[in-house]
Structures are given as C-alpha cells and as structure tokens.
Tab-separated table of C-alpha atoms (C1' of nucleotides) in Angstrom:
chain	number	residue	atom	x	y	z
Z	151	MET	CA	-5.421	-5.340	-39.069
Z	152	ILE	CA	-8.181	-2.869	-38.366
Z	153	HIS	CA	-8.939	-2.133	-34.744
Z	154	ALA	CA	-12.456	-1.565	-33.483
Z	155	ILE	CA	-13.008	1.431	-31.242
Z	156	LEU	CA	-15.897	2.575	-29.084
Z	157	LEU	CA	-16.176	6.154	-27.906
Z	158	TYR	CA	-18.123	7.470	-24.924
Z	159	GLU	CA	-18.242	11.227	-24.672
Z	160	ASP	CA	-21.243	13.373	-23.890
Z	161	ASN	CA	-19.903	16.547	-25.456
Z	162	LYS	CA	-21.101	16.484	-29.035
Z	163	LEU	CA	-18.362	18.697	-30.386
Z	164	LEU	CA	-15.563	16.700	-28.841
Z	165	ARG	CA	-17.215	13.442	-29.818
Z	166	GLU	CA	-17.298	14.472	-33.417
Z	167	SER	CA	-13.800	15.849	-33.470
Z	168	VAL	CA	-12.436	12.618	-32.036
Z	169	CYS	CA	-14.382	10.718	-34.660
Z	170	SER	CA	-12.974	12.778	-37.473
Z	171	LEU	CA	-9.491	12.546	-35.987
Z	172	LEU	CA	-9.694	8.772	-35.940
Z	173	GLY	CA	-11.440	8.708	-39.288
Z	174	MET	CA	-8.251	9.907	-40.876
Z	175	ALA	CA	-6.302	6.936	-39.619
Z	176	ASP	CA	-7.464	3.979	-41.621
Z	177	GLU	CA	-6.201	1.345	-39.222
Z	178	TYR	CA	-9.006	2.252	-36.836
Z	179	GLU	CA	-12.716	1.977	-37.166
Z	180	ILE	CA	-15.116	3.657	-34.802
Z	181	LYS	CA	-17.814	1.114	-34.222
Z	182	GLY	CA	-19.856	3.458	-32.127
Z	183	ALA	CA	-19.776	6.896	-30.499
Z	184	PHE	CA	-22.180	7.325	-27.626
Z	185	ALA	CA	-23.177	10.250	-25.453
Z	186	ASP	CA	-23.876	8.170	-22.373
Z	187	CYS	CA	-23.123	4.830	-20.775
Z	188	SER	CA	-26.591	3.561	-20.078
Z	189	LEU	CA	-26.150	0.657	-22.479
Z	190	VAL	CA	-22.425	0.272	-22.123
Z	191	GLU	CA	-22.468	-3.431	-21.308
Z	192	LYS	CA	-24.565	-4.384	-24.318
Z	193	GLN	CA	-22.580	-2.163	-26.617
Z	194	VAL	CA	-19.249	-3.543	-25.514
Z	195	ALA	CA	-20.497	-7.098	-25.656
Z	196	LEU	CA	-21.911	-6.540	-29.099
Z	197	HIS	CA	-18.950	-4.827	-30.715
Z	198	ASN	CA	-16.164	-6.409	-28.711
Z	199	PRO	CA	-13.918	-3.401	-29.322
Z	200	ASP	CA	-10.136	-3.388	-29.087
Z	201	VAL	CA	-10.105	0.055	-27.598
Z	202	ILE	CA	-12.641	2.046	-25.607
Z	203	LEU	CA	-12.295	5.785	-25.206
Z	204	MET	CA	-14.183	6.853	-22.107
Z	205	ASP	CA	-15.057	10.247	-20.752
Z	206	ILE	CA	-15.461	10.470	-16.990
Z	207	ASP	CA	-18.022	13.171	-16.518
Z	208	MET	CA	-21.165	12.016	-18.261
Z	209	PRO	CA	-24.826	12.211	-17.311
Z	210	GLY	CA	-26.253	9.047	-15.807
Z	211	VAL	CA	-23.547	6.453	-15.412
Z	212	ASN	CA	-20.165	8.149	-15.109
Z	213	GLY	CA	-17.123	6.835	-16.911
Z	214	ILE	CA	-15.493	5.230	-13.891
Z	215	GLU	CA	-18.614	3.266	-13.089
Z	216	ALA	CA	-18.795	2.278	-16.724
Z	217	VAL	CA	-15.249	0.953	-16.587
Z	218	LYS	CA	-16.154	-1.185	-13.605
Z	219	LYS	CA	-19.160	-2.554	-15.446
Z	220	ILE	CA	-17.075	-3.380	-18.470
Z	221	ARG	CA	-14.358	-5.031	-16.446
Z	222	ALA	CA	-16.917	-7.244	-14.775
Z	223	PHE	CA	-17.156	-9.236	-17.982
Z	224	ASN	CA	-14.383	-8.038	-20.288
Z	225	GLN	CA	-10.703	-7.807	-19.456
Z	226	SER	CA	-9.346	-7.608	-22.957
Z	227	ALA	CA	-10.639	-4.272	-24.200
Z	228	GLN	CA	-8.105	-1.509	-23.708
Z	229	ILE	CA	-9.690	1.472	-22.024
Z	230	ILE	CA	-8.349	4.989	-22.241
Z	231	MET	CA	-9.967	7.662	-20.111
Z	232	LEU	CA	-10.389	10.999	-21.822
Z	233	THR	CA	-11.093	13.686	-19.317
Z	234	VAL	CA	-10.399	17.098	-17.920
Z	235	PHE	CA	-9.918	15.824	-14.384
Z	236	ASP	CA	-6.308	15.778	-13.282
Z	237	ASP	CA	-6.907	15.346	-9.576
Z	238	SER	CA	-5.587	12.215	-7.940
Z	239	GLU	CA	-9.033	11.144	-6.843
Z	240	HIS	CA	-10.338	10.770	-10.372
Z	241	VAL	CA	-7.099	9.462	-11.811
Z	242	PHE	CA	-6.576	6.728	-9.273
Z	243	ASN	CA	-10.184	5.703	-9.169
Z	244	ALA	CA	-10.234	5.328	-12.921
Z	245	LEU	CA	-7.009	3.355	-13.024
Z	246	ARG	CA	-8.055	1.159	-10.153
Z	247	ALA	CA	-11.377	0.535	-11.809
Z	248	GLY	CA	-9.490	-0.975	-14.696
Z	249	ALA	CA	-8.603	1.770	-17.145
Z	250	ASN	CA	-5.388	1.200	-19.042
Z	251	GLY	CA	-4.554	4.758	-19.941
Z	252	TYR	CA	-5.470	8.270	-18.944
Z	253	LEU	CA	-5.352	11.178	-21.356
Z	254	LEU	CA	-6.239	14.721	-20.466
Z	255	LYS	CA	-8.484	16.307	-23.044
Z	256	LYS	CA	-5.972	19.012	-23.728
Z	257	ASP	CA	-3.603	16.329	-24.986
Z	258	ILE	CA	-6.101	14.601	-27.228
Z	259	SER	CA	-5.326	16.317	-30.500
Z	260	ASP	CA	-1.620	15.783	-29.960
Z	261	LYS	CA	-1.490	12.323	-28.545
Z	262	LEU	CA	-4.664	10.366	-29.104
Z	263	ILE	CA	-3.452	8.427	-32.117
Z	264	ASP	CA	-0.090	7.718	-30.505
Z	265	SER	CA	-1.845	6.644	-27.338
Z	266	ILE	CA	-4.068	4.195	-29.139
Z	267	ASP	CA	-1.059	2.731	-30.888
Z	268	GLU	CA	0.727	2.511	-27.606
Z	269	ILE	CA	-2.102	0.886	-25.702
Z	270	LEU	CA	-2.504	-1.717	-28.419
Z	271	THR	CA	1.131	-2.676	-28.109
Z	272	GLY	CA	0.891	-3.166	-24.399
Z	273	GLY	CA	1.756	0.304	-23.202
Z	274	ALA	CA	-0.102	2.517	-20.774
Z	275	PRO	CA	-0.453	5.937	-22.318
Z	276	MET	CA	-0.818	8.793	-19.910
Z	277	SER	CA	-0.605	12.516	-20.121
Z	278	PRO	CA	2.777	13.494	-18.686
Z	279	VAL	CA	1.280	15.186	-15.671
Z	280	ILE	CA	-0.739	12.054	-14.949
Z	281	ALA	CA	2.285	9.823	-15.218
Z	282	ARG	CA	4.006	12.058	-12.758
Z	283	MET	CA	1.116	11.774	-10.351
Z	284	VAL	CA	1.249	8.019	-10.501
Z	285	ILE	CA	4.965	7.982	-9.856
Z	286	ASN	CA	4.638	10.492	-7.053
Z	287	SER	CA	2.058	8.398	-5.311
Z	288	MET	CA	4.589	5.604	-5.178
Z	289	GLN	CA	7.292	7.848	-3.826
Z	290	GLN	CA	5.278	9.674	-1.193
Z	291	GLN	CA	4.885	6.372	0.534
Z	292	GLN	CA	8.595	5.844	0.725
Z	293	LYS	CA	9.443	9.189	2.199
Z	294	VAL	CA	7.977	8.635	5.618
Z	295	ARG	CA	9.963	5.498	5.974
Z	296	ASP	CA	13.286	6.764	7.188
Z	297	ASN	CA	11.910	8.857	9.993
Z	298	TYR	CA	11.551	6.522	12.874
Z	299	LYS	CA	15.093	5.251	13.273
Z	300	LEU	CA	14.254	1.685	14.144
Z	301	THR	CA	17.180	-0.572	14.892
Z	302	ARG	CA	17.783	-3.514	12.612
Z	303	ARG	CA	16.178	-5.913	15.035
Z	304	GLU	CA	13.203	-3.657	15.550
Z	305	GLY	CA	12.830	-3.472	11.830
Z	306	ASP	CA	12.811	-7.267	11.643
Z	307	VAL	CA	10.156	-7.490	14.313
Z	308	LEU	CA	7.974	-4.824	12.751
Z	309	HIS	CA	8.307	-6.527	9.410
Z	310	LEU	CA	7.178	-9.851	10.794
Z	311	LEU	CA	4.381	-8.214	12.748
Z	312	SER	CA	3.175	-6.576	9.571
Z	313	LYS	CA	2.969	-9.958	7.920
Z	314	GLY	CA	0.461	-10.944	10.563
Z	315	ASN	CA	2.761	-12.934	12.812
Z	316	SER	CA	2.092	-13.136	16.512
Z	317	VAL	CA	4.764	-12.340	19.077
Z	318	LYS	CA	5.134	-16.026	19.742
Z	319	MET	CA	5.723	-16.790	16.091
Z	320	ILE	CA	8.224	-13.986	15.824
Z	321	ALA	CA	10.143	-15.188	18.842
Z	322	ASN	CA	10.279	-18.567	17.232
Z	323	ALA	CA	11.279	-17.232	13.848
Z	324	LEU	CA	14.057	-15.081	15.245
Z	325	GLY	CA	15.197	-17.701	17.712
Z	326	VAL	CA	14.862	-15.468	20.759
Z	327	SER	CA	12.579	-15.473	23.752
Z	328	ILE	CA	9.094	-14.056	23.725
Z	329	ASP	CA	10.165	-11.437	26.194
Z	330	THR	CA	12.882	-10.245	23.905
Z	331	VAL	CA	10.390	-9.758	21.151
Z	332	ARG	CA	8.207	-7.962	23.633
Z	333	THR	CA	10.998	-5.614	24.507
Z	334	HIS	CA	11.499	-4.863	20.851
Z	335	THR	CA	7.828	-4.243	20.282
Z	336	LYS	CA	7.722	-1.879	23.229
Z	337	ASN	CA	10.582	0.069	21.747
Z	338	ILE	CA	8.829	0.100	18.402
Z	339	TYR	CA	5.678	1.421	20.032
Z	340	ASP	CA	7.690	4.223	21.585
Z	341	LYS	CA	9.323	5.159	18.334
Z	342	LEU	CA	6.161	5.038	16.272
Z	343	HIS	CA	4.158	6.738	19.012
Z	344	VAL	CA	1.607	3.956	19.129
Z	345	ASN	CA	0.556	1.531	21.809
Z	346	SER	CA	-0.702	-1.634	20.278
Z	347	GLN	CA	0.299	-4.220	17.760
Z	348	THR	CA	-2.562	-3.312	15.506
Z	349	GLU	CA	-1.641	0.345	15.543
Z	350	ALA	CA	1.985	-0.401	14.808
Z	351	VAL	CA	1.077	-2.622	11.892
Z	352	SER	CA	-1.405	-0.085	10.646
Z	353	LYS	CA	1.162	2.668	10.748
Z	354	ALA	CA	3.853	0.495	9.245
Z	355	LEU	CA	1.716	-0.581	6.334
Z	356	ASN	CA	-0.052	2.704	5.768
Z	357	GLU	CA	3.227	4.551	5.674
Z	358	LYS	CA	5.041	1.765	3.877
Z	359	LEU	CA	7.539	1.379	6.658
Z	360	VAL	CA	8.007	-2.263	5.865
N	254	MET	CA	17.789	27.838	-21.506
N	255	ILE	CA	20.411	25.115	-21.565
N	256	HIS	CA	19.836	22.164	-19.288
N	257	ALA	CA	22.680	20.454	-17.491
N	258	ILE	CA	22.770	16.680	-17.639
N	259	LEU	CA	24.772	14.046	-15.804
N	260	LEU	CA	25.084	10.527	-17.158
N	261	TYR	CA	25.939	7.362	-15.241
N	262	GLU	CA	26.472	4.312	-17.398
N	263	ASP	CA	29.224	1.767	-17.101
N	264	ASN	CA	29.014	0.502	-20.653
N	265	LYS	CA	31.425	2.638	-22.616
N	266	LEU	CA	29.715	2.204	-25.957
N	267	LEU	CA	26.310	3.146	-24.675
N	268	ARG	CA	27.741	6.007	-22.677
N	269	GLU	CA	29.309	7.472	-25.760
N	270	SER	CA	26.293	6.954	-27.937
N	271	VAL	CA	24.068	8.705	-25.424
N	272	CYS	CA	26.563	11.532	-25.296
N	273	SER	CA	26.595	11.933	-29.024
N	274	LEU	CA	22.831	11.650	-29.162
N	275	LEU	CA	22.461	14.468	-26.682
N	276	GLY	CA	25.303	16.384	-28.252
N	277	MET	CA	23.128	16.902	-31.292
N	278	ALA	CA	20.477	18.688	-29.273
N	279	ASP	CA	21.881	22.043	-28.363
N	280	GLU	CA	19.459	22.722	-25.534
N	281	TYR	CA	21.263	20.135	-23.435
N	282	GLU	CA	24.758	20.015	-22.112
N	283	ILE	CA	26.316	16.918	-20.684
N	284	LYS	CA	28.243	18.113	-17.673
N	285	GLY	CA	29.639	14.701	-16.983
N	286	ALA	CA	29.441	11.087	-18.060
N	287	PHE	CA	30.639	8.602	-15.483
N	288	ALA	CA	31.143	4.864	-15.492
N	289	ASP	CA	30.370	4.417	-11.814
N	290	CYS	CA	28.638	6.074	-8.908
N	291	SER	CA	31.383	6.115	-6.330
N	292	LEU	CA	31.467	9.907	-6.299
N	293	VAL	CA	27.875	10.513	-7.203
N	294	GLU	CA	27.100	12.814	-4.288
N	295	LYS	CA	30.007	15.129	-4.960
N	296	GLN	CA	29.352	15.168	-8.674
N	297	VAL	CA	25.690	15.991	-8.280
N	298	ALA	CA	26.398	18.606	-5.654
N	299	LEU	CA	29.035	20.179	-7.855
N	300	HIS	CA	27.175	20.286	-11.139
N	301	ASN	CA	23.637	20.633	-9.795
N	302	PRO	CA	22.227	19.025	-12.936
N	303	ASP	CA	18.681	19.419	-14.181
N	304	VAL	CA	18.555	15.845	-15.353
N	305	ILE	CA	20.419	12.725	-14.316
N	306	LEU	CA	20.459	9.647	-16.522
N	307	MET	CA	21.191	6.622	-14.386
N	308	ASP	CA	21.965	3.051	-15.274
N	309	ILE	CA	20.965	0.452	-12.694
N	310	ASP	CA	23.512	-2.268	-13.155
N	311	MET	CA	26.868	-0.734	-12.439
N	312	PRO	CA	29.916	-1.997	-10.555
N	313	GLY	CA	30.225	-0.734	-7.008
N	314	VAL	CA	27.243	1.395	-6.096
N	315	ASN	CA	24.270	0.389	-8.209
N	316	GLY	CA	21.962	2.950	-9.735
N	317	ILE	CA	19.135	2.501	-7.270
N	318	GLU	CA	21.432	3.061	-4.326
N	319	ALA	CA	22.809	6.077	-6.122
N	320	VAL	CA	19.331	7.514	-6.505
N	321	LYS	CA	18.748	7.127	-2.791
N	322	LYS	CA	22.002	8.926	-2.060
N	323	ILE	CA	21.106	11.748	-4.381
N	324	ARG	CA	17.628	12.114	-2.979
N	325	ALA	CA	19.044	12.389	0.504
N	326	PHE	CA	20.179	15.898	-0.320
N	327	ASN	CA	18.653	16.829	-3.684
N	328	GLN	CA	15.006	16.654	-4.621
N	329	SER	CA	15.102	18.900	-7.639
N	330	ALA	CA	17.198	16.942	-10.105
N	331	GLN	CA	15.067	14.873	-12.459
N	332	ILE	CA	16.297	11.318	-12.594
N	333	ILE	CA	15.631	8.948	-15.464
N	334	MET	CA	16.681	5.346	-15.092
N	335	LEU	CA	18.174	3.803	-18.204
N	336	THR	CA	18.264	0.062	-17.928
N	337	VAL	CA	17.561	-3.310	-19.393
N	338	PHE	CA	15.634	-4.490	-16.345
N	339	ASP	CA	11.916	-4.635	-16.895
N	340	ASP	CA	11.026	-6.726	-13.875
N	341	SER	CA	8.787	-5.190	-11.268
N	342	GLU	CA	11.404	-5.540	-8.573
N	343	HIS	CA	13.861	-3.218	-10.270
N	344	VAL	CA	11.238	-0.858	-11.619
N	345	PHE	CA	9.438	-0.284	-8.356
N	346	ASN	CA	12.579	-0.084	-6.303
N	347	ALA	CA	13.950	2.554	-8.615
N	348	LEU	CA	10.774	4.573	-8.643
N	349	ARG	CA	10.371	4.300	-4.918
N	350	ALA	CA	13.948	5.364	-4.415
N	351	GLY	CA	13.065	8.596	-6.141
N	352	ALA	CA	13.529	8.161	-9.852
N	353	ASN	CA	11.203	10.249	-11.989
N	354	GLY	CA	11.245	8.212	-15.147
N	355	TYR	CA	12.213	4.786	-16.356
N	356	LEU	CA	13.412	4.091	-19.864
N	357	LEU	CA	14.378	0.695	-21.161
N	358	LYS	CA	17.614	0.777	-23.104
N	359	LYS	CA	15.928	-0.501	-26.200
N	360	ASP	CA	13.852	2.675	-26.242
N	361	ILE	CA	16.744	5.046	-25.759
N	362	SER	CA	17.471	5.906	-29.358
N	363	ASP	CA	13.810	6.510	-30.025
N	364	LYS	CA	12.684	8.275	-26.932
N	365	LEU	CA	15.535	9.669	-24.891
N	366	ILE	CA	15.281	13.222	-26.189
N	367	ASP	CA	11.500	13.226	-25.881
N	368	SER	CA	11.766	11.802	-22.401
N	369	ILE	CA	14.141	14.483	-21.245
N	370	ASP	CA	11.837	17.129	-22.652
N	371	GLU	CA	8.945	15.493	-20.928
N	372	ILE	CA	10.599	15.145	-17.561
N	373	LEU	CA	11.635	18.795	-17.627
N	374	THR	CA	8.054	19.847	-18.163
N	375	GLY	CA	6.821	17.854	-15.220
N	376	GLY	CA	6.063	14.564	-16.927
N	377	ALA	CA	7.166	11.095	-15.962
N	378	PRO	CA	8.554	9.399	-19.044
N	379	MET	CA	8.377	5.650	-19.062
N	380	SER	CA	8.776	2.959	-21.631
N	381	PRO	CA	5.275	1.799	-22.519
N	382	VAL	CA	5.760	-1.611	-20.978
N	383	ILE	CA	6.914	0.027	-17.761
N	384	ALA	CA	3.938	2.347	-17.671
N	385	ARG	CA	1.739	-0.674	-18.025
N	386	MET	CA	3.455	-2.394	-15.129
N	387	VAL	CA	2.900	0.589	-12.910
N	388	ILE	CA	-0.760	0.732	-13.828
N	389	ASN	CA	-1.148	-2.992	-13.366
N	390	SER	CA	0.318	-2.854	-9.909
N	391	MET	CA	-2.434	-0.440	-8.952
N	392	GLN	CA	-5.113	-2.646	-10.417
N	393	GLN	CA	-3.914	-5.941	-9.013
N	394	GLN	CA	-4.432	-4.519	-5.587
N	395	GLN	CA	-8.027	-3.742	-6.319
N	396	LYS	CA	-8.878	-7.160	-7.640
N	397	VAL	CA	-8.494	-9.071	-4.432
N	398	ARG	CA	-10.802	-6.662	-2.734
N	399	ASP	CA	-14.178	-7.997	-3.704
N	400	ASN	CA	-13.502	-11.567	-2.681
N	401	TYR	CA	-14.317	-11.743	0.958
N	402	LYS	CA	-17.926	-10.607	0.999
N	403	LEU	CA	-17.769	-8.593	4.168
N	404	THR	CA	-21.013	-6.991	5.214
N	405	ARG	CA	-21.189	-3.226	5.338
N	406	ARG	CA	-20.702	-3.160	9.067
N	407	GLU	CA	-17.822	-5.586	8.908
N	408	GLY	CA	-16.253	-3.376	6.305
N	409	ASP	CA	-16.588	-0.400	8.627
N	410	VAL	CA	-15.006	-2.295	11.472
N	411	LEU	CA	-12.137	-3.598	9.353
N	412	HIS	CA	-11.552	-0.129	8.019
N	413	LEU	CA	-11.333	1.347	11.484
N	414	LEU	CA	-9.149	-1.507	12.679
N	415	SER	CA	-6.802	-0.868	9.791
N	416	LYS	CA	-6.457	2.721	10.883
N	417	GLY	CA	-5.102	1.460	14.166
N	418	ASN	CA	-8.222	1.864	16.268
N	419	SER	CA	-8.777	-0.390	19.237
N	420	VAL	CA	-12.009	-2.299	19.647
N	421	LYS	CA	-12.999	0.115	22.350
N	422	MET	CA	-12.491	3.100	20.083
N	423	ILE	CA	-14.425	1.427	17.314
N	424	ALA	CA	-17.340	0.652	19.605
N	425	ASN	CA	-17.336	4.273	20.599
N	426	ALA	CA	-17.045	5.550	17.045
N	427	LEU	CA	-19.855	3.342	15.791
N	428	GLY	CA	-22.003	3.888	18.850
N	429	VAL	CA	-22.388	0.203	19.671
N	430	SER	CA	-21.197	-2.000	22.481
N	431	ILE	CA	-17.754	-3.508	22.683
N	432	ASP	CA	-19.201	-6.974	22.421
N	433	THR	CA	-20.877	-6.080	19.180
N	434	VAL	CA	-17.628	-4.935	17.687
N	435	ARG	CA	-16.047	-8.086	18.972
N	436	THR	CA	-18.699	-10.121	17.215
N	437	HIS	CA	-17.996	-8.275	13.991
N	438	THR	CA	-14.281	-8.799	14.296
N	439	LYS	CA	-14.803	-12.494	14.887
N	440	ASN	CA	-16.901	-12.709	11.744
N	441	ILE	CA	-14.248	-10.803	9.852
N	442	TYR	CA	-11.633	-13.266	11.057
N	443	ASP	CA	-13.727	-16.117	9.742
N	444	LYS	CA	-14.143	-14.516	6.360
N	445	LEU	CA	-10.511	-13.513	5.977
N	446	HIS	CA	-9.299	-16.820	7.387
N	447	VAL	CA	-7.204	-15.136	10.032
N	448	ASN	CA	-7.299	-15.242	13.784
N	449	SER	CA	-5.977	-12.042	15.146
N	450	GLN	CA	-6.426	-8.340	14.809
N	451	THR	CA	-2.900	-7.950	13.589
N	452	GLU	CA	-3.367	-10.577	10.938
N	453	ALA	CA	-6.624	-9.073	9.787
N	454	VAL	CA	-5.097	-5.631	9.505
N	455	SER	CA	-2.077	-7.056	7.763
N	456	LYS	CA	-4.224	-8.857	5.242
N	457	ALA	CA	-6.522	-5.900	4.774
N	458	LEU	CA	-3.703	-3.493	4.126
N	459	ASN	CA	-1.487	-5.817	2.140
N	460	GLU	CA	-4.333	-6.736	-0.154
N	461	LYS	CA	-5.763	-3.243	-0.193
N	462	LEU	CA	-9.056	-4.423	1.198
N	463	VAL	CA	-9.656	-1.079	2.855
K	129	DT	C1'	38.860	2.974	28.600
K	130	DT	C1'	34.535	4.340	29.488
K	131	DG	C1'	30.215	5.405	27.897
K	132	DT	C1'	26.239	4.404	25.065
K	133	DA	C1'	23.192	1.893	22.115
K	134	DA	C1'	21.486	-2.528	21.040
K	135	DA	C1'	19.932	-6.966	21.975
K	136	DT	C1'	18.726	-10.116	25.201
K	137	DA	C1'	15.737	-11.827	29.177
K	138	DC	C1'	12.761	-11.771	33.249
K	139	DC	C1'	8.849	-10.275	36.683
K	140	DC	C1'	4.182	-8.677	37.919
K	141	DA	C1'	-0.532	-7.050	37.382
K	142	DA	C1'	-4.137	-5.293	34.467
K	143	DA	C1'	-6.314	-4.991	30.122
K	144	DA	C1'	-7.540	-6.745	25.789
K	145	DA	C1'	-8.283	-10.200	22.562
K	146	DG	C1'	-9.629	-14.906	20.907
K	147	DG	C1'	-13.132	-18.621	20.839
K	148	DG	C1'	-17.512	-20.162	21.762
K	149	DT	C1'	-22.693	-19.975	22.532
K	150	DG	C1'	-27.162	-18.006	22.515
K	151	DA	C1'	-30.609	-14.731	21.356
K	152	DG	C1'	-33.324	-10.546	20.268
K	153	DT	C1'	-33.952	-6.860	16.677
K	154	DT	C1'	-33.674	-4.716	12.268
K	155	DT	C1'	-33.007	-4.865	7.146
K	156	DT	C1'	-33.057	-6.904	2.908
K	157	DT	C1'	-34.459	-10.073	-0.217
K	158	DT	C1'	-37.476	-13.148	-2.153
W	274	DA	C1'	-45.763	-11.703	4.075
W	275	DA	C1'	-42.213	-14.846	4.960
W	276	DA	C1'	-37.467	-16.106	4.926
W	277	DA	C1'	-32.765	-14.904	5.027
W	278	DA	C1'	-29.138	-11.994	6.220
W	279	DA	C1'	-27.292	-8.535	8.955
W	280	DC	C1'	-26.808	-6.215	13.220
W	281	DT	C1'	-26.969	-6.096	17.939
W	282	DC	C1'	-25.773	-7.554	22.783
W	283	DA	C1'	-24.318	-10.534	26.704
W	284	DC	C1'	-21.727	-14.024	29.125
W	285	DC	C1'	-18.220	-17.722	29.674
W	286	DC	C1'	-13.337	-19.122	29.792
W	287	DT	C1'	-8.501	-19.048	28.205
W	288	DT	C1'	-4.670	-16.935	26.071
W	289	DT	C1'	-2.297	-12.916	24.585
W	290	DT	C1'	-1.006	-8.394	24.873
W	291	DT	C1'	0.213	-4.298	27.301
W	292	DG	C1'	2.473	-1.246	30.643
W	293	DG	C1'	5.560	-0.768	34.173
W	294	DG	C1'	9.793	-2.064	35.692
W	295	DT	C1'	14.919	-4.237	36.161
W	296	DA	C1'	19.134	-6.410	34.448
W	297	DT	C1'	22.948	-8.711	31.702
W	298	DT	C1'	25.872	-9.152	27.637
W	299	DT	C1'	27.673	-7.463	23.490
W	300	DA	C1'	29.420	-3.998	20.320
W	301	DC	C1'	30.833	0.069	18.808
W	302	DA	C1'	32.403	4.848	19.490
W	303	DA	C1'	34.245	8.917	21.967
DNA sequence: TTGTAAATACCCAAAAAGGGTGAGTTTTTT
DNA sequence: AAAAAACTCACCCTTTTTGGGTATTTACAA
C-alpha cells in the first residue's frame, strides 16, 4: 500500500531534499509540499494524507498552530514535526497540540524514512534528545515528592484532599473525627509550608506529591 | 571506551541470550547478570555500571522498586527496562521511578544494541508502542481542556487559584474587589460542576485545565 | 523502660468560603 | 445600533476553614 504524505516546510532547499529523499522510497507518495500553512485545512481535507511532515517555524501560521487546526477535524493523520527547536517549550507545545512525532532537522537524513515507517505502525518517532526530554519531564515531577516526609496518614489525607474531597468527606472516608482530619491537615500545612487547603492541593498536584 | 553493563532478569534463557547478544559487541562488558534484585544496591555500588538492564517482573524486589533503590544513591547509571508489560501503569511507574528507557522484550533482539548506544548518547530508547503511549498521555491531558468554556477572566482566576493563591491575593493581583473574584469563582464552580475551591483546583490540575 | 513520633480528639474565636440575589458597566458579537 | 456576553461590585446568611491551643492512646525505638 502506498502512503500519502504532505510536507510543510518553508525552506526551499530542505523541502526539495525531503521530497527527493522520499521520492526514492516507492511506498510513499508526496501529495503536496507547501511553503506555508495558510491553506492547511483545505489541503489536508483534500488529500487526506497518512502522514504530515510539519515544520514549526514558518511565516504566517506556524506549525504548532497548524497542527491544532488539523486536529480540530482530523485525528487520523500522523503528524511528525520537523524542526530545529529542541527546547521544551516548542517540543511540548507541539506534542500537546497533537503531533505524533518530533524529529530534529539534523536527524532527518538519517531517520526520516524509519520515522515514517514507525509512525505508520503506531510508534512515536522522536530524536533521541527529544525522547529524553519527554522522559525527563515525567521524572522531574517525581523528584520533589520524597522531600516533605509526610506520615502515612498525612499522605492519605493529602491524597483525598487532592481529589477534591472536603474535610468532612475525608473524616467520613477514613472513619475518624473531623478534628482528627483537621489535625492532620494542620501538620500537612506545616510540612508543605502552606496555610490553606487550596495551597496544599496546588502544591501536591503541581509537584506530583500525590 | 568499554561500557560496563549490569543485567537483572529472572528468566534464565533470556538472561543468557541477552548476555550472548551483548557478548558479540566488544564495546560492552557485562559485569554481572543477576536473577533477582535482592543485592541490587551493593552490586550497583560495586560495579558502577554505565547501563543497567532491568526486568520488571522478578521474584522478591521487582524491577521498579529496584530502580527506586538505585536512584536513591545513583543518578548516573542509565537504566533500560526490559519487560513484557506494555500497560500504562507499569510504563509510567517505571519511568517515574527513574528509568531512562523502556524496551519490550519482543523488541530486544532487534533493538537492544541500538538502544544501549542511544541511551549512552543521551537518548531515551523506547519501543515504538511505548513512545506512543508516552506521547498520548501528554495529549490526553490537553483534550479535556477546551470543554468548560471558561471566560478569559475566569481562566485567569482559576489559574491563580491553582497556583495556591487565596481569593484575597487574586483580587489584589487582578486589581478588582474580593467580591468580584468571588463571583468569578462561583461561575467557575458552576461550569466545572464543583462546589469548592479545593475541588476546582483539583479538577483543574488533574485535567490540566491550567 | 523511657522517650518520641504518630494518630486521635476536643475547644475557642476569627477569617474565609459557599450560595444566593441584584445591578451597573464594559466588550463583543451580531 | 442593538443584543448578548462578560466583567464588575455589593450585600445577605450559613457553613467551612483556619490558627491557636491542649490532651490521650498507641507504637516503636533508644
């Protein structure tokens, strides 16, 4: 089966080199190669591509915005970002917007074909350094966790608080008096250096304490 | 440079096949191959490996616990999980615990060597299906976001609430009266179907609304 | 055995939040 | 220009939360 591909890349040289790279593989067909995203919705709707290769930094509509526009009506196209940006801001915004893979331009010649294969079989191709960033972002969260030395019971209370439970509900759930829960929350406030339920929950969730 | 590797895998057959696989590459040296993690701390401390290959499902201490133990004193070893589990529970727990890569056993023969290379150069090797899960988990979060139709001001208020600010602080920050902020919070409660600050913050943070 | 930490519970007073209503002003949309 | 939506503010009343204490029982460790 031949897979349809759309390419968005404002740099003419790179656009053409990607085209010729893919031209050599006869299981792919480039249905279009565009220098900007002004008509991205129509183009995607028209060609219904299997894979979209999307630059981020383009004049007019940038690639991340384009991804959002595409995802508003199409969830099936597989989108790989092709870009020079390896900062977390760009990476996470692109992935959150709905991109399925993220290749740095320096890896294109090496890995583009493999990445397209991979994305079509359900994978999520990423440049190694990008993959590491994604993993790191998950781990950073965890690290803060062990630093407050909550007791088991305090942990229970904070957990329930973070689920949106009121003190009354927690007392009921744990089978203790409201005042007991209050004592625990006070101790939690001390340990987290906060002084309200909302702040505790905010800190707990923002730092993945629960 | 020769890289030191430790292997934890309770299945004898697989353990030996990984050993022989790595034995063929002369830039790696398996310093130890163990069937359980009971002595993992001592072994890691002793051999100070560059890479640790870790099964999840092992008798006694499981691989995820082992990773936590290792990370308590060693951040430099690169840890790749080798497992059959491709459910999000196992994957995310392992990655959060501090694993740097996650290979499904079915991909070992194909990708183990590549993955070790990749992890040593700062990448985060993952089986394609795992990479996709990680990406998906970032996107899922985003999806819920657009469903509550908060006004701009309500969004501001919810954002500040989620940072742990009190109503008083928010009123001050936005330069409006306390009652105004209270009105906004009440409207937010209606839209989120909650009825307390804590619940709103919980929902906002758990569903990545902010 | 004697501390010490944890979990439990209670009291009081002040502050904040929750729920409701009404209403004027500004912005946006049509 | 008119209508709709958003933003603003104020007041009422009730419930919850917070901050400051004190105190008992259990459990585990020095």
